[in-house]
Structures are given as structure tokens and as C-alpha cells.
Amino acid sequence: MTNKIQQLIALSISALLLTACGSAPKRIDATGNEGIVSIDNVDFKDWQIAAEKGIRSLLESGTLNRNDNRKNIIMISSVKNSTTQHINTRILTDKIRQALLRSGKALTTTAISGTGADDAASRQVRELANDPMFKQNTVQQSGTVIAPDMSLSGEIVQQQNSLGRREESYFFFHLSLTDLTTGLAVWEDNVEIVKQGKKPLLGW
Amino acid sequence: MKKLILISLCSLLLISCQATVNTLDNTEKTMQATSIDTSKVSTDGFLKDRLAIIRVDKKQRDDGLLSIQITAKNIRTSFWSQASSWFMGDNPYQIAYRFTWFGADGMEVESAASTWVPLTVIPGDTVRLKAISPSAQCKDFSLAIRENEGGRK
């Protein structure tokens, strides 16, 4: 009986110690460097660094400047995911899109993108023509949506390497801006991020 | 006494393994950057002993955007600085920086890509922190630099 009580106490203490090892969830600064750094994945910080460097390069290039007092209309084409991970490249393109709008150098279209319309409403509202429910002179006319001048596309490539317990991931973010009149790339740049870590001696 | 000599020798061996950067550049410069005062750069005292801000260049571009370049140098190249850096685990030195932009009225202009950017600075190396204003509304800037604890070994 004494043995059983001792075992129970030991078990309780162990459980208590294990519980004490955890930490309470907390919110961290989304722009800071306190986030989790994983070797195989693109973390939120990686997206931010890629976006910051990509936007800076694009604005510095002066490619978006025009002499005719008109702003370039840019469509977001596709950013190909050539990594081994399932990642949503929209985090990158949305940041670039917002920066372009705020810069005042370009406008982006949601009527068309590499994966169809970002916002289907532009097409849907035109389908209201001849719908008796709607006052016809308030329905958007066909032939008024502005077509894009340029297209932003890219690719994310990952290369993994390991030596002993040391692991490494190399992420290559490539971005390009194509002039849709000529089909020529008027701006291209890439952002490289390398992450390295050591596997623990025991465990995973 | 023997112990002291042994410790010193060990330290010397360890420090000799640390890499510093040696630079060479032309003395007759042809570049004409506009240097401005550094009162708008803020660093903490601890960081000041490690990273020296050498110059701040500002250029108003024809398209209205403001281009900034901060030149900084890791000055921890002496023997004891190296020993201390090795002991503290900050060699190479890991920093993070962030630019903030202001309009003519002094109000902060939000940027879609404002974030702390991590950077590694090897002792003796000169780095250039570059930024371009998010819009032509921006007339002023502020740069914050801090140690990047997350980047330490």
C-alpha cells in the first residue's frame, strides 16, 4: 500500500513538472523577430523580408514611372511554388500589391489575375443587365473595365542540404514584372533566404 | 600564474579563429552623395559600442521618392572586444533594423512592408542599410537598430 502511495506521489510530481515545462500562449509583435524559425518552412518573417526587399527593388528601379500622367495598371499573375512545402504565395503578392497602391506609382486590378479574377464582382455586376430587379441605368456597362499594362509574377524555389546533424534550407524568391504590350520583363529581382540549424542528438 | 597564462593562451587561440573583415577602397571618391546629420538614428548604448554609424545619405529622387542609405561599421575588432564578443556569443554580430517614414506634417506614413530586417555584421565589416520611401508623401525618416537576439548562436 505504501509503495502504491509512493508511486502515485512520484507520478503526480512528474506530471506537475511536465506541465510546468510548457509556456502560456502569448501574442508577439508581427513585425518583430521573435517568431518561430523553422528550417524547412517559409515563416512569416521570411515573407516579410522577401516583400520588403522586393518592393524596395521595384520602387528603386523606376520601372513604374510614366511621362503621360497615367498610372500603370498591374495584374498579379501567379507565383509558382517550387518548394516541398504547401505554402500560400498570396502573402507575398498581397504585400507587394498594397505597397504598389500606397506608392501612388501604379494601380492593381482585381478583375483579372493568374488564377482568374481576384474579385468576381466586376463580371457578376455586368450579368445584371436585363435583370428586371435592377434599375438598368445603374448597372455597370460592358467595355468599361480597364485592362492591365503589366503583370507581376514569380517563383519560389527551395533547396535543402544536410551535413551530419546540420540542416540547411535555401529559399530563392524570384519576382518579375512583364510589360504586357511587348511581353518583355521590365524588372526582375530575387531575394535569397538561407536557414540553418542542428538536429538534437536525441529525438527529432 | 600558470593558470592565467593557460587561459590567456586558450583565449588567444579561440580569438584567432574569429574572422574579421579587411577592406580596401579608393581614396579619391567620385561619388557625390548628400550626407546628413545622424540625429535621426537611434541606437542603444550597448549597440553603440559595437556598431558605429559612419554616415547617412539622403537622396530626393526625380519621381518624388526618398532614398536613404546608412553606412555602419562593426568596430569590435580589438583583442578584448573579440574575446568579449566570443564570450557573449555576438560574433558575428546580429542586428535588426527598421525604417519609419513621416510626411511633411510629421505624421507617420504607413508602409505595407515595414518590418525588422535581420542583418549579420562581421567585425570590421561595413554594411549599408538601404531604404526607399513607400510614397512621395514621405519627407522624413527614422531608423531604429537593435540587437537581434533571435539570430544569436
mmCIF file of C-alpha atoms in Angstrom:
data_model
loop_
_atom_site.group_PDB
_atom_site.id
_atom_site.type_symbol
_atom_site.label_atom_id
_atom_site.label_comp_id
_atom_site.label_asym_id
_atom_site.label_seq_id
_atom_site.Cartn_x
_atom_site.Cartn_y
_atom_site.Cartn_z
ATOM 1 C CA MET A 1 0.000 0.000 0.000
ATOM 2 C CA THR A 2 2.854 2.372 0.962
ATOM 3 C CA ASN A 3 4.518 1.500 -2.345
ATOM 4 C CA LYS A 4 1.397 2.426 -4.263
ATOM 5 C CA ILE A 5 1.133 5.779 -2.471
ATOM 6 C CA GLN A 6 4.796 6.475 -3.221
ATOM 7 C CA GLN A 7 4.246 5.596 -6.877
ATOM 8 C CA LEU A 8 1.208 7.874 -7.031
ATOM 9 C CA ILE A 9 3.119 10.755 -5.478
ATOM 10 C CA ALA A 10 6.029 10.237 -7.901
ATOM 11 C CA LEU A 11 3.627 10.138 -10.834
ATOM 12 C CA SER A 12 1.888 13.309 -9.666
ATOM 13 C CA ILE A 13 5.187 15.164 -9.244
ATOM 14 C CA SER A 14 6.341 14.040 -12.709
ATOM 15 C CA ALA A 15 3.076 15.196 -14.250
ATOM 16 C CA LEU A 16 3.375 18.508 -12.412
ATOM 17 C CA LEU A 17 6.941 19.007 -13.642
ATOM 18 C CA LEU A 18 5.986 18.179 -17.216
ATOM 19 C CA THR A 19 3.092 20.628 -17.076
ATOM 20 C CA ALA A 20 5.334 23.312 -15.643
ATOM 21 C CA CYS A 21 7.672 22.943 -18.639
ATOM 22 C CA GLY A 22 5.083 24.418 -21.019
ATOM 23 C CA SER A 23 4.526 28.105 -21.518
ATOM 24 C CA ALA A 24 1.319 30.023 -21.810
ATOM 25 C CA PRO A 25 0.422 31.188 -25.303
ATOM 26 C CA LYS A 26 1.186 34.835 -25.956
ATOM 27 C CA ARG A 27 0.880 37.366 -28.748
ATOM 28 C CA ILE A 28 4.107 38.566 -30.308
ATOM 29 C CA ASP A 29 4.943 41.561 -32.487
ATOM 30 C CA ALA A 30 4.110 40.527 -36.061
ATOM 31 C CA THR A 31 6.922 42.729 -37.395
ATOM 32 C CA GLY A 32 9.497 41.565 -34.827
ATOM 33 C CA ASN A 33 11.985 38.709 -34.846
ATOM 34 C CA GLU A 34 10.505 36.662 -32.011
ATOM 35 C CA GLY A 35 8.562 34.261 -34.239
ATOM 36 C CA ILE A 36 9.323 30.581 -34.681
ATOM 37 C CA VAL A 37 12.195 29.912 -37.073
ATOM 38 C CA SER A 38 11.779 26.621 -38.886
ATOM 39 C CA ILE A 39 14.320 25.306 -41.346
ATOM 40 C CA ASP A 40 12.022 23.646 -43.875
ATOM 41 C CA ASN A 41 9.213 26.189 -43.967
ATOM 42 C CA VAL A 42 8.783 29.742 -45.127
ATOM 43 C CA ASP A 43 7.981 31.537 -41.850
ATOM 44 C CA PHE A 44 6.067 34.790 -41.570
ATOM 45 C CA LYS A 45 9.358 36.669 -41.172
ATOM 46 C CA ASP A 46 10.649 35.226 -44.445
ATOM 47 C CA TRP A 47 7.586 36.546 -46.268
ATOM 48 C CA GLN A 48 8.110 39.974 -44.723
ATOM 49 C CA ILE A 49 11.802 40.080 -45.663
ATOM 50 C CA ALA A 50 11.060 38.910 -49.214
ATOM 51 C CA ALA A 51 8.297 41.506 -49.591
ATOM 52 C CA GLU A 52 10.386 44.341 -48.114
ATOM 53 C CA LYS A 53 13.347 43.654 -50.387
ATOM 54 C CA GLY A 54 11.175 43.016 -53.457
ATOM 55 C CA ILE A 55 9.199 46.234 -53.018
ATOM 56 C CA ARG A 56 12.342 48.293 -52.381
ATOM 57 C CA SER A 57 13.977 46.926 -55.514
ATOM 58 C CA LEU A 58 10.865 47.548 -57.631
ATOM 59 C CA LEU A 59 10.442 51.156 -56.442
ATOM 60 C CA GLU A 60 14.182 51.860 -56.773
ATOM 61 C CA SER A 61 14.206 50.582 -60.346
ATOM 62 C CA GLY A 62 11.949 53.430 -61.530
ATOM 63 C CA THR A 63 10.185 50.981 -63.878
ATOM 64 C CA LEU A 64 6.773 52.196 -62.756
ATOM 65 C CA ASN A 65 7.392 55.854 -63.654
ATOM 66 C CA ARG A 66 5.477 57.192 -66.663
ATOM 67 C CA ASN A 67 5.560 60.513 -68.500
ATOM 68 C CA ASP A 68 1.888 60.624 -69.552
ATOM 69 C CA ASN A 69 0.370 61.325 -66.113
ATOM 70 C CA ARG A 70 -1.256 57.912 -66.156
ATOM 71 C CA LYS A 71 -0.567 55.135 -63.684
ATOM 72 C CA ASN A 72 0.378 51.645 -64.766
ATOM 73 C CA ILE A 73 -2.315 49.027 -64.196
ATOM 74 C CA ILE A 74 -0.754 45.864 -62.829
ATOM 75 C CA MET A 75 -2.295 42.420 -62.644
ATOM 76 C CA ILE A 76 -0.989 39.871 -60.186
ATOM 77 C CA SER A 77 -0.172 36.774 -62.158
ATOM 78 C CA SER A 78 0.952 33.584 -60.464
ATOM 79 C CA VAL A 79 3.811 32.954 -58.063
ATOM 80 C CA LYS A 80 4.802 29.343 -58.623
ATOM 81 C CA ASN A 81 5.536 27.289 -55.528
ATOM 82 C CA SER A 82 8.526 25.070 -56.306
ATOM 83 C CA THR A 83 9.207 24.152 -52.697
ATOM 84 C CA THR A 84 8.453 20.885 -50.952
ATOM 85 C CA GLN A 85 6.023 22.684 -48.640
ATOM 86 C CA HIS A 86 2.427 23.701 -49.064
ATOM 87 C CA ILE A 87 2.640 27.482 -48.937
ATOM 88 C CA ASN A 88 0.263 30.249 -49.890
ATOM 89 C CA THR A 89 2.166 32.718 -52.028
ATOM 90 C CA ARG A 90 -0.633 35.243 -51.659
ATOM 91 C CA ILE A 91 1.078 36.581 -48.529
ATOM 92 C CA LEU A 92 3.864 37.870 -50.746
ATOM 93 C CA THR A 93 1.765 39.159 -53.641
ATOM 94 C CA ASP A 94 -0.711 40.918 -51.354
ATOM 95 C CA LYS A 95 2.074 42.805 -49.607
ATOM 96 C CA ILE A 96 3.542 43.888 -52.941
ATOM 97 C CA ARG A 97 0.123 44.863 -54.230
ATOM 98 C CA GLN A 98 -0.552 47.048 -51.168
ATOM 99 C CA ALA A 99 2.865 48.681 -51.455
ATOM 100 C CA LEU A 100 2.291 49.458 -55.134
ATOM 101 C CA LEU A 101 -1.047 51.104 -54.377
ATOM 102 C CA ARG A 102 0.371 53.127 -51.487
ATOM 103 C CA SER A 103 3.337 54.251 -53.569
ATOM 104 C CA GLY A 104 0.972 56.054 -55.946
ATOM 105 C CA LYS A 105 3.050 54.728 -58.840
ATOM 106 C CA ALA A 106 0.619 52.080 -60.019
ATOM 107 C CA LEU A 107 -2.863 50.666 -59.647
ATOM 108 C CA THR A 108 -3.629 46.988 -59.390
ATOM 109 C CA THR A 109 -6.596 45.230 -60.926
ATOM 110 C CA THR A 110 -8.739 42.664 -59.145
ATOM 111 C CA ALA A 111 -10.763 41.917 -62.290
ATOM 112 C CA ILE A 112 -8.126 39.517 -63.558
ATOM 113 C CA SER A 113 -5.220 37.551 -62.100
ATOM 114 C CA GLY A 114 -3.184 34.478 -62.905
ATOM 115 C CA THR A 115 -5.805 32.290 -61.250
ATOM 116 C CA GLY A 116 -8.924 34.044 -62.537
ATOM 117 C CA ALA A 117 -10.495 37.168 -61.093
ATOM 118 C CA ASP A 118 -9.408 38.151 -57.583
ATOM 119 C CA ASP A 119 -12.781 39.757 -57.190
ATOM 120 C CA ALA A 120 -15.503 38.162 -59.332
ATOM 121 C CA ALA A 121 -17.835 41.117 -58.706
ATOM 122 C CA SER A 122 -16.641 43.096 -61.754
ATOM 123 C CA ARG A 123 -18.043 40.360 -64.022
ATOM 124 C CA GLN A 124 -21.039 39.475 -61.812
ATOM 125 C CA VAL A 125 -22.455 43.013 -61.782
ATOM 126 C CA ARG A 126 -22.482 43.090 -65.601
ATOM 127 C CA GLU A 127 -24.607 39.968 -65.607
ATOM 128 C CA LEU A 128 -27.343 42.101 -64.065
ATOM 129 C CA ALA A 129 -28.045 43.627 -67.472
ATOM 130 C CA ASN A 130 -31.648 42.744 -68.426
ATOM 131 C CA ASP A 131 -32.392 41.571 -64.863
ATOM 132 C CA PRO A 132 -35.778 43.226 -64.159
ATOM 133 C CA MET A 133 -34.950 43.510 -60.454
ATOM 134 C CA PHE A 134 -32.294 46.166 -61.114
ATOM 135 C CA LYS A 135 -32.699 49.693 -62.414
ATOM 136 C CA GLN A 136 -30.907 49.251 -65.728
ATOM 137 C CA ASN A 137 -29.301 52.688 -65.856
ATOM 138 C CA THR A 138 -27.427 51.830 -62.604
ATOM 139 C CA VAL A 139 -25.977 48.585 -63.974
ATOM 140 C CA GLN A 140 -22.291 48.785 -64.899
ATOM 141 C CA GLN A 141 -21.774 48.883 -68.644
ATOM 142 C CA SER A 142 -19.713 46.379 -70.569
ATOM 143 C CA GLY A 143 -16.458 47.621 -72.054
ATOM 144 C CA THR A 144 -15.513 49.891 -69.134
ATOM 145 C CA VAL A 145 -13.111 47.670 -67.172
ATOM 146 C CA ILE A 146 -9.508 48.736 -67.724
ATOM 147 C CA ALA A 147 -7.119 46.054 -68.939
ATOM 148 C CA PRO A 148 -3.704 45.736 -67.270
ATOM 149 C CA ASP A 149 -0.458 47.158 -68.690
ATOM 150 C CA MET A 150 1.848 44.969 -66.657
ATOM 151 C CA SER A 151 1.881 41.635 -64.887
ATOM 152 C CA LEU A 152 3.699 40.632 -61.706
ATOM 153 C CA SER A 153 4.768 37.006 -61.446
ATOM 154 C CA GLY A 154 7.337 34.898 -59.670
ATOM 155 C CA GLU A 155 8.542 31.607 -58.353
ATOM 156 C CA ILE A 156 9.769 30.322 -55.003
ATOM 157 C CA VAL A 157 12.412 27.625 -55.162
ATOM 158 C CA GLN A 158 13.740 25.632 -52.225
ATOM 159 C CA GLN A 159 16.967 23.666 -51.988
ATOM 160 C CA GLN A 160 17.673 21.512 -48.951
ATOM 161 C CA ASN A 161 21.001 20.259 -47.753
ATOM 162 C CA SER A 162 22.364 18.481 -44.687
ATOM 163 C CA LEU A 163 25.735 17.519 -43.298
ATOM 164 C CA GLY A 164 25.699 15.284 -40.245
ATOM 165 C CA ARG A 165 23.212 16.791 -37.814
ATOM 166 C CA ARG A 166 23.348 20.191 -39.511
ATOM 167 C CA GLU A 167 20.435 21.023 -41.818
ATOM 168 C CA GLU A 168 20.054 23.873 -44.268
ATOM 169 C CA SER A 169 17.292 25.280 -46.460
ATOM 170 C CA TYR A 170 17.845 27.801 -49.216
ATOM 171 C CA PHE A 171 14.794 29.720 -50.409
ATOM 172 C CA PHE A 172 15.034 31.642 -53.659
ATOM 173 C CA PHE A 173 12.195 34.132 -54.260
ATOM 174 C CA HIS A 174 12.191 35.298 -57.866
ATOM 175 C CA LEU A 175 9.920 38.143 -58.971
ATOM 176 C CA SER A 176 9.429 39.710 -62.368
ATOM 177 C CA LEU A 177 7.312 42.447 -63.924
ATOM 178 C CA THR A 178 6.270 41.960 -67.548
ATOM 179 C CA ASP A 179 5.204 44.707 -69.932
ATOM 180 C CA LEU A 180 2.088 43.128 -71.472
ATOM 181 C CA THR A 181 2.395 45.219 -74.652
ATOM 182 C CA THR A 182 5.729 43.710 -75.568
ATOM 183 C CA GLY A 183 5.913 40.626 -73.371
ATOM 184 C CA LEU A 184 9.309 41.785 -72.132
ATOM 185 C CA ALA A 185 10.376 41.595 -68.495
ATOM 186 C CA VAL A 186 10.992 45.217 -67.459
ATOM 187 C CA TRP A 187 12.064 44.365 -63.919
ATOM 188 C CA GLU A 188 13.367 41.229 -62.290
ATOM 189 C CA ASP A 189 14.920 40.571 -58.924
ATOM 190 C CA ASN A 190 15.313 37.850 -56.379
ATOM 191 C CA VAL A 191 15.510 37.549 -52.614
ATOM 192 C CA GLU A 192 17.563 34.790 -51.050
ATOM 193 C CA ILE A 193 16.951 33.428 -47.557
ATOM 194 C CA VAL A 194 19.084 30.685 -46.014
ATOM 195 C CA LYS A 195 18.195 28.966 -42.755
ATOM 196 C CA GLN A 196 20.406 26.581 -40.868
ATOM 197 C CA GLY A 197 20.004 24.507 -37.733
ATOM 198 C CA LYS A 198 21.289 21.475 -35.905
ATOM 199 C CA LYS A 199 19.185 18.428 -35.110
ATOM 200 C CA PRO A 200 19.256 17.430 -31.439
ATOM 201 C CA LEU A 201 21.348 14.401 -30.538
ATOM 202 C CA LEU A 202 18.261 12.630 -29.206
ATOM 203 C CA GLY A 203 14.735 12.876 -30.503
ATOM 204 C CA TRP A 204 13.584 14.735 -33.609
ATOM 205 C CA MET B 1 50.106 32.217 -12.647
ATOM 206 C CA LYS B 2 50.317 29.136 -14.877
ATOM 207 C CA LYS B 3 46.538 29.024 -14.994
ATOM 208 C CA LEU B 4 46.375 32.644 -16.097
ATOM 209 C CA ILE B 5 48.860 32.040 -18.900
ATOM 210 C CA LEU B 6 46.933 28.929 -19.946
ATOM 211 C CA ILE B 7 43.620 30.791 -20.002
ATOM 212 C CA SER B 8 45.191 33.641 -21.975
ATOM 213 C CA LEU B 9 46.676 31.207 -24.491
ATOM 214 C CA CYS B 10 43.349 29.421 -24.873
ATOM 215 C CA SER B 11 41.583 32.766 -25.374
ATOM 216 C CA LEU B 12 44.168 33.778 -27.946
ATOM 217 C CA LEU B 13 43.655 30.543 -29.846
ATOM 218 C CA LEU B 14 39.896 30.967 -29.771
ATOM 219 C CA ILE B 15 40.057 34.579 -30.859
ATOM 220 C CA SER B 16 42.416 33.766 -33.691
ATOM 221 C CA CYS B 17 39.644 31.549 -35.067
ATOM 222 C CA GLN B 18 37.266 34.527 -35.261
ATOM 223 C CA ALA B 19 37.020 36.139 -38.660
ATOM 224 C CA THR B 20 37.198 39.870 -39.153
ATOM 225 C CA VAL B 21 36.739 41.733 -42.389
ATOM 226 C CA ASN B 22 39.511 43.729 -44.022
ATOM 227 C CA THR B 23 38.500 46.312 -46.585
ATOM 228 C CA LEU B 24 40.191 48.256 -49.319
ATOM 229 C CA ASP B 25 38.686 51.138 -51.299
ATOM 230 C CA ASN B 26 39.794 54.024 -53.468
ATOM 231 C CA THR B 27 40.775 57.228 -51.643
ATOM 232 C CA GLU B 28 39.745 59.637 -54.393
ATOM 233 C CA LYS B 29 35.989 59.346 -54.389
ATOM 234 C CA THR B 30 33.901 60.382 -57.365
ATOM 235 C CA MET B 31 30.535 59.671 -55.710
ATOM 236 C CA GLN B 32 28.528 62.680 -54.634
ATOM 237 C CA ALA B 33 26.044 61.501 -52.053
ATOM 238 C CA THR B 34 24.290 64.013 -49.840
ATOM 239 C CA SER B 35 25.353 63.347 -46.294
ATOM 240 C CA ILE B 36 23.042 64.463 -43.493
ATOM 241 C CA ASP B 37 23.308 64.578 -39.731
ATOM 242 C CA THR B 38 22.690 61.421 -37.752
ATOM 243 C CA SER B 39 20.397 62.783 -35.078
ATOM 244 C CA LYS B 40 17.573 60.779 -36.517
ATOM 245 C CA VAL B 41 19.278 57.442 -35.977
ATOM 246 C CA SER B 42 18.616 55.844 -32.627
ATOM 247 C CA THR B 43 20.650 53.020 -31.136
ATOM 248 C CA ASP B 44 21.018 51.818 -27.571
ATOM 249 C CA GLY B 45 24.250 52.300 -25.599
ATOM 250 C CA PHE B 46 25.201 48.635 -25.763
ATOM 251 C CA LEU B 47 24.893 48.610 -29.530
ATOM 252 C CA LYS B 48 26.757 51.910 -29.893
ATOM 253 C CA ASP B 49 29.948 50.215 -28.675
ATOM 254 C CA ARG B 50 29.655 47.630 -31.388
ATOM 255 C CA LEU B 51 28.180 49.361 -34.402
ATOM 256 C CA ALA B 52 29.323 52.824 -35.466
ATOM 257 C CA ILE B 53 27.134 54.876 -37.786
ATOM 258 C CA ILE B 54 29.609 56.331 -40.250
ATOM 259 C CA ARG B 55 27.329 58.377 -42.474
ATOM 260 C CA VAL B 56 23.737 58.877 -43.522
ATOM 261 C CA ASP B 57 22.979 59.689 -47.151
ATOM 262 C CA LYS B 58 19.666 61.000 -48.360
ATOM 263 C CA LYS B 59 18.593 61.496 -51.945
ATOM 264 C CA GLN B 60 15.373 63.058 -53.214
ATOM 265 C CA ARG B 61 14.656 61.229 -56.456
ATOM 266 C CA ASP B 62 13.072 62.761 -59.550
ATOM 267 C CA ASP B 63 9.964 60.615 -59.054
ATOM 268 C CA GLY B 64 9.419 62.096 -55.586
ATOM 269 C CA LEU B 65 10.572 59.115 -53.565
ATOM 270 C CA LEU B 66 13.204 59.480 -50.872
ATOM 271 C CA SER B 67 16.220 57.188 -50.984
ATOM 272 C CA ILE B 68 18.209 56.588 -47.777
ATOM 273 C CA GLN B 69 21.499 54.827 -47.207
ATOM 274 C CA ILE B 70 23.022 54.387 -43.737
ATOM 275 C CA THR B 71 26.643 53.268 -43.605
ATOM 276 C CA ALA B 72 27.576 51.442 -40.407
ATOM 277 C CA LYS B 73 30.685 49.603 -39.287
ATOM 278 C CA ASN B 74 31.235 46.848 -36.745
ATOM 279 C CA ILE B 75 34.031 48.303 -34.631
ATOM 280 C CA ARG B 76 34.575 45.276 -32.368
ATOM 281 C CA THR B 77 37.934 44.359 -33.855
ATOM 282 C CA SER B 78 40.308 44.688 -30.899
ATOM 283 C CA PHE B 79 41.549 41.622 -28.983
ATOM 284 C CA TRP B 80 39.446 42.185 -25.855
ATOM 285 C CA SER B 81 36.390 43.188 -27.864
ATOM 286 C CA GLN B 82 36.735 39.966 -29.820
ATOM 287 C CA ALA B 83 37.162 37.964 -26.610
ATOM 288 C CA SER B 84 34.106 39.605 -25.107
ATOM 289 C CA SER B 85 32.073 39.109 -28.304
ATOM 290 C CA TRP B 86 33.061 35.458 -28.415
ATOM 291 C CA PHE B 87 32.043 35.026 -24.774
ATOM 292 C CA MET B 88 28.732 36.843 -25.313
ATOM 293 C CA GLY B 89 28.003 34.884 -28.484
ATOM 294 C CA ASP B 90 27.670 38.009 -30.617
ATOM 295 C CA ASN B 91 30.366 37.347 -33.161
ATOM 296 C CA PRO B 92 29.343 37.787 -35.920
ATOM 297 C CA TYR B 93 27.052 40.475 -34.623
ATOM 298 C CA GLN B 94 23.352 40.041 -35.311
ATOM 299 C CA ILE B 95 21.295 43.174 -35.680
ATOM 300 C CA ALA B 96 17.838 44.063 -36.904
ATOM 301 C CA TYR B 97 16.775 47.416 -38.300
ATOM 302 C CA ARG B 98 13.564 49.123 -39.281
ATOM 303 C CA PHE B 99 12.802 52.345 -41.117
ATOM 304 C CA THR B 100 9.816 54.528 -40.230
ATOM 305 C CA TRP B 101 8.598 57.229 -42.599
ATOM 306 C CA PHE B 102 6.977 60.605 -41.909
ATOM 307 C CA GLY B 103 5.018 63.054 -44.025
ATOM 308 C CA ALA B 104 5.641 66.814 -44.152
ATOM 309 C CA ASP B 105 3.189 67.235 -41.250
ATOM 310 C CA GLY B 106 5.218 64.871 -39.062
ATOM 311 C CA MET B 107 2.624 62.125 -39.170
ATOM 312 C CA GLU B 108 3.868 58.586 -39.701
ATOM 313 C CA VAL B 109 3.230 57.203 -43.174
ATOM 314 C CA GLU B 110 2.264 53.538 -43.002
ATOM 315 C CA SER B 111 4.260 51.166 -45.142
ATOM 316 C CA ALA B 112 2.966 47.809 -46.356
ATOM 317 C CA ALA B 113 6.379 46.247 -45.882
ATOM 318 C CA SER B 114 7.632 47.801 -42.647
ATOM 319 C CA THR B 115 9.391 45.101 -40.671
ATOM 320 C CA TRP B 116 12.536 44.447 -38.622
ATOM 321 C CA VAL B 117 15.099 43.270 -41.149
ATOM 322 C CA PRO B 118 17.786 40.957 -39.713
ATOM 323 C CA LEU B 119 21.416 41.502 -40.738
ATOM 324 C CA THR B 120 24.741 39.862 -39.834
ATOM 325 C CA VAL B 121 27.716 42.175 -39.353
ATOM 326 C CA ILE B 122 31.176 40.617 -39.138
ATOM 327 C CA PRO B 123 33.749 42.539 -37.025
ATOM 328 C CA GLY B 124 35.460 45.157 -39.171
ATOM 329 C CA ASP B 125 32.820 44.940 -41.877
ATOM 330 C CA THR B 126 30.978 47.956 -43.243
ATOM 331 C CA VAL B 127 27.303 47.475 -44.065
ATOM 332 C CA ARG B 128 24.848 49.745 -45.837
ATOM 333 C CA LEU B 129 21.242 49.813 -44.682
ATOM 334 C CA LYS B 130 19.165 50.979 -47.615
ATOM 335 C CA ALA B 131 15.565 52.021 -47.913
ATOM 336 C CA ILE B 132 13.245 53.837 -50.263
ATOM 337 C CA SER B 133 10.199 55.722 -49.046
ATOM 338 C CA PRO B 134 6.896 53.953 -49.624
ATOM 339 C CA SER B 135 5.435 57.037 -51.315
ATOM 340 C CA ALA B 136 6.250 60.580 -52.451
ATOM 341 C CA GLN B 137 4.395 61.913 -49.370
ATOM 342 C CA CYS B 138 7.338 60.889 -47.176
ATOM 343 C CA LYS B 139 9.669 63.741 -46.354
ATOM 344 C CA ASP B 140 11.497 62.394 -43.340
ATOM 345 C CA PHE B 141 12.571 59.115 -41.821
ATOM 346 C CA SER B 142 13.768 57.447 -38.655
ATOM 347 C CA LEU B 143 15.894 54.324 -38.371
ATOM 348 C CA ALA B 144 15.846 52.044 -35.352
ATOM 349 C CA ILE B 145 18.590 49.457 -34.875
ATOM 350 C CA ARG B 146 18.641 46.779 -32.206
ATOM 351 C CA GLU B 147 20.421 43.572 -31.385
ATOM 352 C CA ASN B 148 18.737 40.604 -32.966
ATOM 353 C CA GLU B 149 18.514 38.183 -30.064
ATOM 354 C CA GLY B 150 16.752 35.628 -32.267
ATOM 355 C CA GLY B 151 19.752 35.499 -34.584
ATOM 356 C CA ARG B 152 22.317 34.634 -31.904
ATOM 357 C CA LYS B 153 24.055 31.290 -31.966
#
